[in-house]
Short mmCIF file of C-alpha atoms in Angstrom, two decimals:
data_model
loop_
_atom_site.label_atom_id
_atom_site.label_comp_id
_atom_site.label_asym_id
_atom_site.label_seq_id
_atom_site.Cartn_x
_atom_site.Cartn_y
_atom_site.Cartn_z
CA MET A 3 -100.42 56.27 77.44
CA ARG A 4 -97.33 56.19 79.64
CA PHE A 5 -97.12 56.86 83.38
CA PHE A 6 -94.07 58.55 84.88
CA SER A 7 -93.50 57.85 88.58
CA ALA A 8 -91.64 60.14 90.94
CA ALA A 9 -88.53 57.98 90.59
CA GLU A 10 -88.68 58.15 86.80
CA ILE A 11 -89.07 61.93 86.87
CA ASP A 12 -86.06 62.16 89.20
CA GLY A 13 -84.05 60.00 86.84
CA LEU A 14 -84.81 62.16 83.82
CA LEU A 15 -84.77 65.75 85.05
CA THR A 16 -81.79 67.89 86.01
CA PHE A 17 -82.03 71.43 87.29
CA PRO A 18 -79.80 73.01 84.65
CA ALA A 19 -81.99 71.56 81.88
CA LEU A 20 -85.27 72.38 83.63
CA VAL A 21 -84.25 75.95 84.50
CA ASP A 22 -83.41 76.50 80.81
CA ALA A 23 -86.71 74.89 79.72
CA LEU A 24 -88.70 77.19 82.01
CA GLY A 25 -86.81 80.19 80.71
CA ALA A 26 -87.69 79.23 77.13
CA ALA A 27 -91.33 78.69 78.09
CA PHE A 28 -91.61 82.12 79.75
CA ARG A 29 -90.13 83.69 76.62
CA GLY A 30 -92.30 81.62 74.27
CA ASP A 31 -95.94 81.18 73.34
CA VAL A 32 -97.86 79.34 76.04
CA VAL A 33 -101.54 79.89 76.85
CA THR A 34 -102.32 79.74 80.57
CA PRO A 35 -106.01 80.26 81.39
CA THR A 36 -107.02 81.27 84.89
CA ARG A 37 -106.69 78.26 87.12
CA HIS A 38 -109.68 76.83 88.91
CA HIS A 39 -109.35 77.20 92.66
CA HIS A 40 -111.85 75.48 94.95
CA GLU A 41 -111.88 75.37 98.73
CA ILE A 42 -112.76 72.04 100.34
CA ALA A 43 -114.16 72.18 103.87
CA ARG A 44 -112.49 69.72 106.22
CA PRO A 45 -112.90 69.32 110.00
CA ASP A 46 -109.17 69.81 110.74
CA ALA A 47 -108.03 72.33 108.09
CA ASP A 48 -109.68 73.28 104.82
CA GLY A 49 -108.17 71.82 101.68
CA THR A 50 -107.85 73.26 98.19
CA LEU A 51 -108.45 71.72 94.76
CA LEU A 52 -106.50 73.26 91.88
CA LEU A 53 -107.07 72.66 88.17
CA MET A 54 -104.26 74.17 86.11
CA PRO A 55 -104.51 73.94 82.30
CA ALA A 56 -102.00 75.21 79.73
CA TRP A 57 -101.15 74.65 76.09
CA THR A 58 -98.60 75.74 73.53
CA GLY A 59 -99.52 78.41 70.98
CA PRO A 60 -100.69 77.66 67.41
CA GLU A 61 -97.24 78.21 65.86
CA VAL A 62 -95.40 75.90 68.26
CA VAL A 63 -94.34 72.51 66.86
CA PRO A 64 -94.70 69.97 68.32
CA ALA A 65 -97.79 71.17 70.14
CA TYR A 66 -98.83 70.09 73.62
CA VAL A 67 -101.80 70.47 75.95
CA GLY A 68 -101.63 69.69 79.65
CA THR A 69 -103.43 70.10 82.93
CA LYS A 70 -102.57 69.47 86.55
CA VAL A 71 -105.11 68.34 89.10
CA ALA A 72 -103.66 69.10 92.52
CA THR A 73 -104.81 69.15 96.12
CA VAL A 74 -103.36 71.22 98.96
CA TYR A 75 -104.18 69.91 102.43
CA PRO A 76 -102.20 71.79 105.12
CA GLY A 77 -103.41 69.38 107.79
CA ASN A 78 -101.56 66.50 106.14
CA ALA A 79 -98.29 67.45 107.83
CA ALA A 80 -99.62 66.10 111.13
CA LYS A 81 -100.53 62.85 109.38
CA GLY A 82 -97.17 62.26 107.77
CA VAL A 83 -98.65 62.80 104.31
CA PRO A 84 -97.48 65.43 101.77
CA SER A 85 -99.47 68.67 101.91
CA VAL A 86 -99.49 68.98 98.13
CA MET A 87 -100.38 66.07 95.83
CA GLY A 88 -101.51 65.79 92.26
CA THR A 89 -101.39 64.24 88.81
CA TYR A 90 -100.39 65.81 85.51
CA LEU A 91 -101.95 64.81 82.17
CA LEU A 92 -99.95 65.63 79.04
CA MET A 93 -101.67 65.48 75.64
CA ASP A 94 -100.69 65.87 71.99
CA GLY A 95 -101.61 69.44 71.09
CA ALA A 96 -102.36 68.56 67.47
CA THR A 97 -104.82 65.73 68.14
CA GLY A 98 -105.71 65.92 71.84
CA GLN A 99 -104.48 62.34 72.30
CA PRO A 100 -103.32 61.61 75.86
CA LEU A 101 -99.59 60.96 75.91
CA ALA A 102 -98.66 60.59 79.56
CA ALA A 103 -99.73 60.88 83.16
CA LEU A 104 -97.05 62.10 85.52
CA ASP A 105 -96.68 62.15 89.27
CA GLY A 106 -97.88 65.71 89.77
CA THR A 107 -96.52 66.00 93.29
CA ARG A 108 -92.97 65.32 92.12
CA LEU A 109 -93.36 67.47 89.03
CA THR A 110 -94.53 70.38 91.21
CA LEU A 111 -91.47 70.10 93.46
CA TRP A 112 -89.12 70.17 90.48
CA ARG A 113 -90.78 73.05 88.61
CA THR A 114 -91.33 75.19 91.71
CA ALA A 115 -87.69 74.97 92.70
CA ALA A 116 -86.54 75.52 89.12
CA ALA A 117 -88.65 78.68 88.79
CA SER A 118 -87.00 80.13 91.91
CA ALA A 119 -83.57 79.27 90.52
CA LEU A 120 -84.48 80.86 87.18
CA ALA A 121 -85.39 84.09 88.98
CA SER A 122 -82.30 84.06 91.17
CA ARG A 123 -80.07 83.46 88.14
CA MET A 124 -81.14 86.90 86.94
CA LEU A 125 -81.67 88.72 90.25
CA GLU A 126 -79.13 87.30 92.67
CA ARG A 127 -75.55 88.56 92.72
CA PRO A 128 -73.18 86.24 90.80
CA ASP A 129 -70.75 86.20 93.74
CA SER A 130 -73.26 84.92 96.30
CA LYS A 131 -71.62 82.51 98.74
CA ARG A 132 -74.04 81.90 101.62
CA MET A 133 -77.51 80.36 101.32
CA LEU A 134 -80.09 80.11 104.08
CA MET A 135 -82.99 77.72 103.60
CA VAL A 136 -85.95 78.55 105.85
CA GLY A 137 -88.19 75.52 106.17
CA ALA A 138 -87.47 71.80 106.07
CA GLY A 139 -90.44 70.40 104.18
CA ALA A 140 -90.52 68.47 100.92
CA LEU A 141 -89.49 71.51 98.87
CA SER A 142 -86.40 72.30 100.91
CA PRO A 143 -83.89 69.89 99.29
CA PHE A 144 -85.24 70.70 95.83
CA LEU A 145 -84.81 74.44 96.37
CA ILE A 146 -81.27 73.96 97.65
CA LYS A 147 -80.32 71.80 94.67
CA ALA A 148 -81.99 74.19 92.23
CA HIS A 149 -80.28 77.29 93.62
CA ARG A 150 -76.94 75.45 93.71
CA SER A 151 -77.33 74.77 90.00
CA VAL A 152 -77.11 78.51 89.22
CA ARG A 153 -74.76 79.70 92.00
CA HIS A 154 -71.69 78.27 93.75
CA PHE A 155 -72.41 78.47 97.47
CA GLU A 156 -69.66 77.92 100.01
CA ASP A 157 -72.14 77.57 102.88
CA VAL A 158 -75.70 76.23 102.99
CA ALA A 159 -77.63 76.47 106.27
CA ILE A 160 -81.12 75.12 106.97
CA TRP A 161 -83.38 76.59 109.66
CA ALA A 162 -86.66 75.05 110.78
CA ARG A 163 -88.87 75.46 113.81
CA ARG A 164 -88.01 71.85 114.58
CA PRO A 165 -84.21 71.48 114.37
CA GLU A 166 -84.60 67.73 113.93
CA ALA A 167 -86.47 68.34 110.67
CA ALA A 168 -83.59 70.49 109.41
CA ALA A 169 -81.17 67.73 110.43
CA GLU A 170 -83.14 65.24 108.33
CA VAL A 171 -82.76 67.47 105.25
CA VAL A 172 -79.03 67.83 105.97
CA ALA A 173 -78.73 64.04 106.03
CA GLU A 174 -80.77 63.69 102.82
CA LEU A 175 -78.52 66.16 101.03
CA ALA A 176 -75.40 64.47 102.38
CA ALA A 177 -76.53 61.24 100.73
CA ASP A 178 -76.40 63.15 97.44
CA GLY A 179 -72.96 64.55 98.19
CA ILE A 180 -74.21 68.03 99.16
CA GLU A 181 -72.87 69.61 102.33
CA ALA A 182 -75.27 71.62 104.49
CA ARG A 183 -75.70 72.37 108.18
CA VAL A 184 -78.47 73.05 110.69
CA ALA A 185 -78.95 76.75 111.50
CA GLU A 186 -79.78 77.54 115.11
CA ASP A 187 -80.06 81.35 115.19
CA LEU A 188 -82.37 82.49 112.39
CA GLU A 189 -81.66 86.21 112.71
CA ALA A 190 -77.89 85.76 112.81
CA GLU A 191 -77.97 83.50 109.77
CA ALA A 192 -80.32 85.80 107.84
CA ARG A 193 -78.07 88.80 108.45
CA GLN A 194 -75.16 86.95 106.82
CA ALA A 195 -77.01 85.22 103.97
CA ASP A 196 -76.68 86.28 100.34
CA LEU A 197 -79.73 84.19 99.43
CA ILE A 198 -82.64 83.36 101.72
CA SER A 199 -85.15 80.89 100.34
CA CYS A 200 -88.38 80.36 102.30
CA ALA A 201 -90.74 77.42 101.90
CA THR A 202 -93.02 77.29 104.92
CA LEU A 203 -96.67 77.37 105.87
CA SER A 204 -96.11 80.21 108.34
CA ARG A 205 -99.02 82.49 109.18
CA GLU A 206 -96.72 85.20 110.57
CA PRO A 207 -93.65 86.79 108.97
CA ILE A 208 -90.52 84.77 109.68
CA VAL A 209 -87.94 86.90 107.89
CA GLN A 210 -87.65 90.53 108.95
CA GLY A 211 -86.65 93.16 106.43
CA ARG A 212 -84.25 94.81 108.86
CA TRP A 213 -82.15 91.62 108.87
CA LEU A 214 -81.41 91.64 105.15
CA LYS A 215 -78.01 92.53 103.76
CA ARG A 216 -78.07 95.38 101.24
CA THR A 217 -77.25 92.88 98.48
CA ALA A 218 -79.45 89.98 99.64
CA HIS A 219 -81.90 88.08 97.46
CA LEU A 220 -85.08 86.81 99.12
CA ASP A 221 -86.94 83.88 97.53
CA LEU A 222 -90.50 83.48 98.88
CA VAL A 223 -92.13 80.20 97.89
CA GLY A 224 -94.17 78.77 100.72
CA ALA A 225 -97.01 81.07 101.76
CA PHE A 226 -99.71 80.17 99.24
CA ASN A 227 -102.87 81.81 100.58
CA MET A 228 -104.00 85.09 102.06
CA SER A 229 -103.63 83.89 105.65
CA MET A 230 -99.92 83.12 105.27
CA ARG A 231 -96.82 85.29 105.42
CA GLU A 232 -93.08 84.60 105.27
CA ALA A 233 -91.59 88.13 105.08
CA ASP A 234 -92.69 91.38 106.69
CA ASP A 235 -93.64 94.69 105.09
CA GLU A 236 -90.16 96.12 105.55
CA ALA A 237 -88.70 93.33 103.43
CA LEU A 238 -91.06 94.24 100.59
CA GLN A 239 -90.42 97.95 100.97
CA ARG A 240 -86.64 97.54 100.90
CA ALA A 241 -86.61 95.26 97.87
CA HIS A 242 -86.95 95.33 94.11
CA VAL A 243 -89.92 92.93 94.04
CA PHE A 244 -90.54 90.51 91.19
CA VAL A 245 -93.38 87.98 90.95
CA ASP A 246 -93.72 84.85 88.83
CA THR A 247 -97.03 86.10 87.38
CA GLU A 248 -99.42 88.95 88.10
CA ALA A 249 -101.58 86.44 89.99
CA ALA A 250 -99.20 87.02 92.91
CA LEU A 251 -100.69 90.52 93.27
CA HIS A 252 -104.02 89.13 94.44
CA GLU A 253 -103.43 85.56 95.60
CA GLY A 254 -100.87 83.79 97.75
CA GLY A 255 -99.20 85.24 100.80
CA ASP A 256 -96.73 88.10 101.26
CA VAL A 257 -97.17 90.49 98.32
CA ALA A 258 -100.93 90.04 97.93
CA VAL A 259 -101.47 90.23 101.69
CA ALA A 260 -99.53 93.49 101.97
CA ILE A 261 -101.35 95.00 98.98
CA LYS A 262 -104.71 94.10 100.48
CA ALA A 263 -103.68 95.57 103.84
CA GLY A 264 -102.55 98.79 102.19
CA THR A 265 -98.97 98.49 103.42
CA TYR A 266 -97.53 97.91 99.94
CA GLU A 267 -98.63 99.15 96.51
CA ALA A 268 -99.00 96.92 93.46
CA SER A 269 -97.44 99.68 91.36
CA LYS A 270 -94.15 99.17 93.22
CA VAL A 271 -93.73 95.62 91.88
CA ALA A 272 -90.78 95.78 89.50
CA GLY A 273 -91.96 93.06 87.13
CA THR A 274 -92.71 89.43 86.34
CA LEU A 275 -90.61 86.37 85.65
CA ALA A 276 -91.68 86.44 82.00
CA GLY A 277 -90.45 90.01 81.73
CA LEU A 278 -87.15 89.04 83.29
CA CYS A 279 -86.74 86.18 80.81
CA ARG A 280 -87.52 88.51 77.90
CA GLY A 281 -84.95 91.05 79.02
CA GLU A 282 -87.47 93.79 79.78
CA TYR A 283 -85.69 94.91 82.97
CA ASP A 284 -82.16 96.09 83.67
CA THR A 285 -81.50 93.67 86.50
CA ALA A 286 -77.77 94.34 86.57
CA ALA A 287 -78.46 97.81 87.98
CA GLU A 288 -80.53 96.29 90.77
CA ARG A 289 -77.94 93.84 92.09
CA ASP A 290 -76.59 96.40 94.53
CA ASP A 291 -79.85 96.38 96.47
CA VAL A 292 -82.21 93.82 97.98
CA THR A 293 -84.13 91.77 95.44
CA LEU A 294 -87.19 89.66 96.18
CA PHE A 295 -88.99 86.99 94.18
CA LYS A 296 -92.48 85.80 95.12
CA SER A 297 -93.93 82.74 93.39
CA VAL A 298 -97.47 81.43 93.50
CA GLY A 299 -96.99 78.92 90.69
CA THR A 300 -98.26 78.85 87.14
CA ALA A 301 -99.48 76.14 84.78
CA LEU A 302 -96.83 77.22 82.27
CA GLU A 303 -94.17 75.76 84.57
CA ASP A 304 -95.97 72.43 84.89
CA LEU A 305 -96.43 72.16 81.13
CA ALA A 306 -92.77 72.98 80.42
CA ALA A 307 -91.59 70.42 82.97
CA ALA A 308 -93.94 67.70 81.68
CA ILE A 309 -92.85 68.34 78.08
CA LEU A 310 -89.20 68.06 79.11
CA VAL A 311 -89.84 64.74 80.88
CA TRP A 312 -91.69 63.43 77.80
CA GLN A 313 -89.01 64.55 75.37
CA LEU A 314 -86.14 63.17 77.45
CA ALA A 315 -87.90 59.79 77.62
CA ASN A 316 -88.60 59.58 73.87
#
C-alpha cells in the first residue's frame, strides 16, 4: 500500500484536471452513504469526528472504495495547528484491497476548492474580473487558485480580520507567480467584486446581501455547523441558491441556519451541484442575477480526488 504525502498530492494534482474529475463524478455513478458525524467534547472548543465513505457503482470499471477519517477542531487555530485534519484510505472496489493512504488534510483542501470552482464555472459570469477572498486560512490560497483556473481575474483582493494574515496569503501566492493584494474595506471591496469566496469560521454574517452587485456570485465554504454564518438572510433571498448536496439544507451554516430560523425556505433552493453538472438547470438565464453556492462537502469529492491522485501516479 502506498502513502501519498501533501507534497506528493500537490505535485500530481492540478485544478483544471480535478475540476473536470469532480464534474465527471457528480454526473456518474457514485454511492455516498450518510456520513458519520460525532461531536467530541473538549475543554476549549468541541471537536468533530467525521467518517465519510463512498464507492463507485457496480458498472464502473475500474471500481474503487474509499473513506475519509477527519477531525475538525476549531480551537486549533490558537495553537498554530490546522483546524481540519484527516487521512484518506483508497481501496480496490473489486477486491477490497487497500491501495493507498493519502494525506486527508491536503486532499480536503484540493477537493473543496475544486468543488467551488466547478460550481462557479457554471454559475459565475464568464466576464468576471474582480475576486474577493474573505478569510485567510489554509483554504484561501487553494480557493483563489481554483477559481482562477476557471475565470481570468484582473484583480484578486484578500480580506481578513487580521490584515497580517491576508498579507501572508498574498506573499504565498506571489511565490507561485499569482498577484493579489490585501483588502482593507470589506464593504467597498464586496460592492465591486464579481466573485466573493468566503472561507471563515465566523459565527455572525460577514457578507451583507445589500452589498452584492446584481451579477455577483457568492461562494460560501467556511461555515460548517449550525452556529456559524458567513452571509445574511438578504444574500440568500436575493440569490439563485445552489448547494453541493441536499445535506446543506440541514447541516452546515448559512442555508441550513436560515431554514431552521424560518427566514428562508428550502423550496427556494434552485438545485444541487450534481444537477448543475447533469445540465438540469438553465444557468445561462440566471447569470444576470446574484448566484450563490453553499458547500458542506461530500465523500464523492474525496473519492474522485483520491482516484485522480492514484491514477496520475500509476
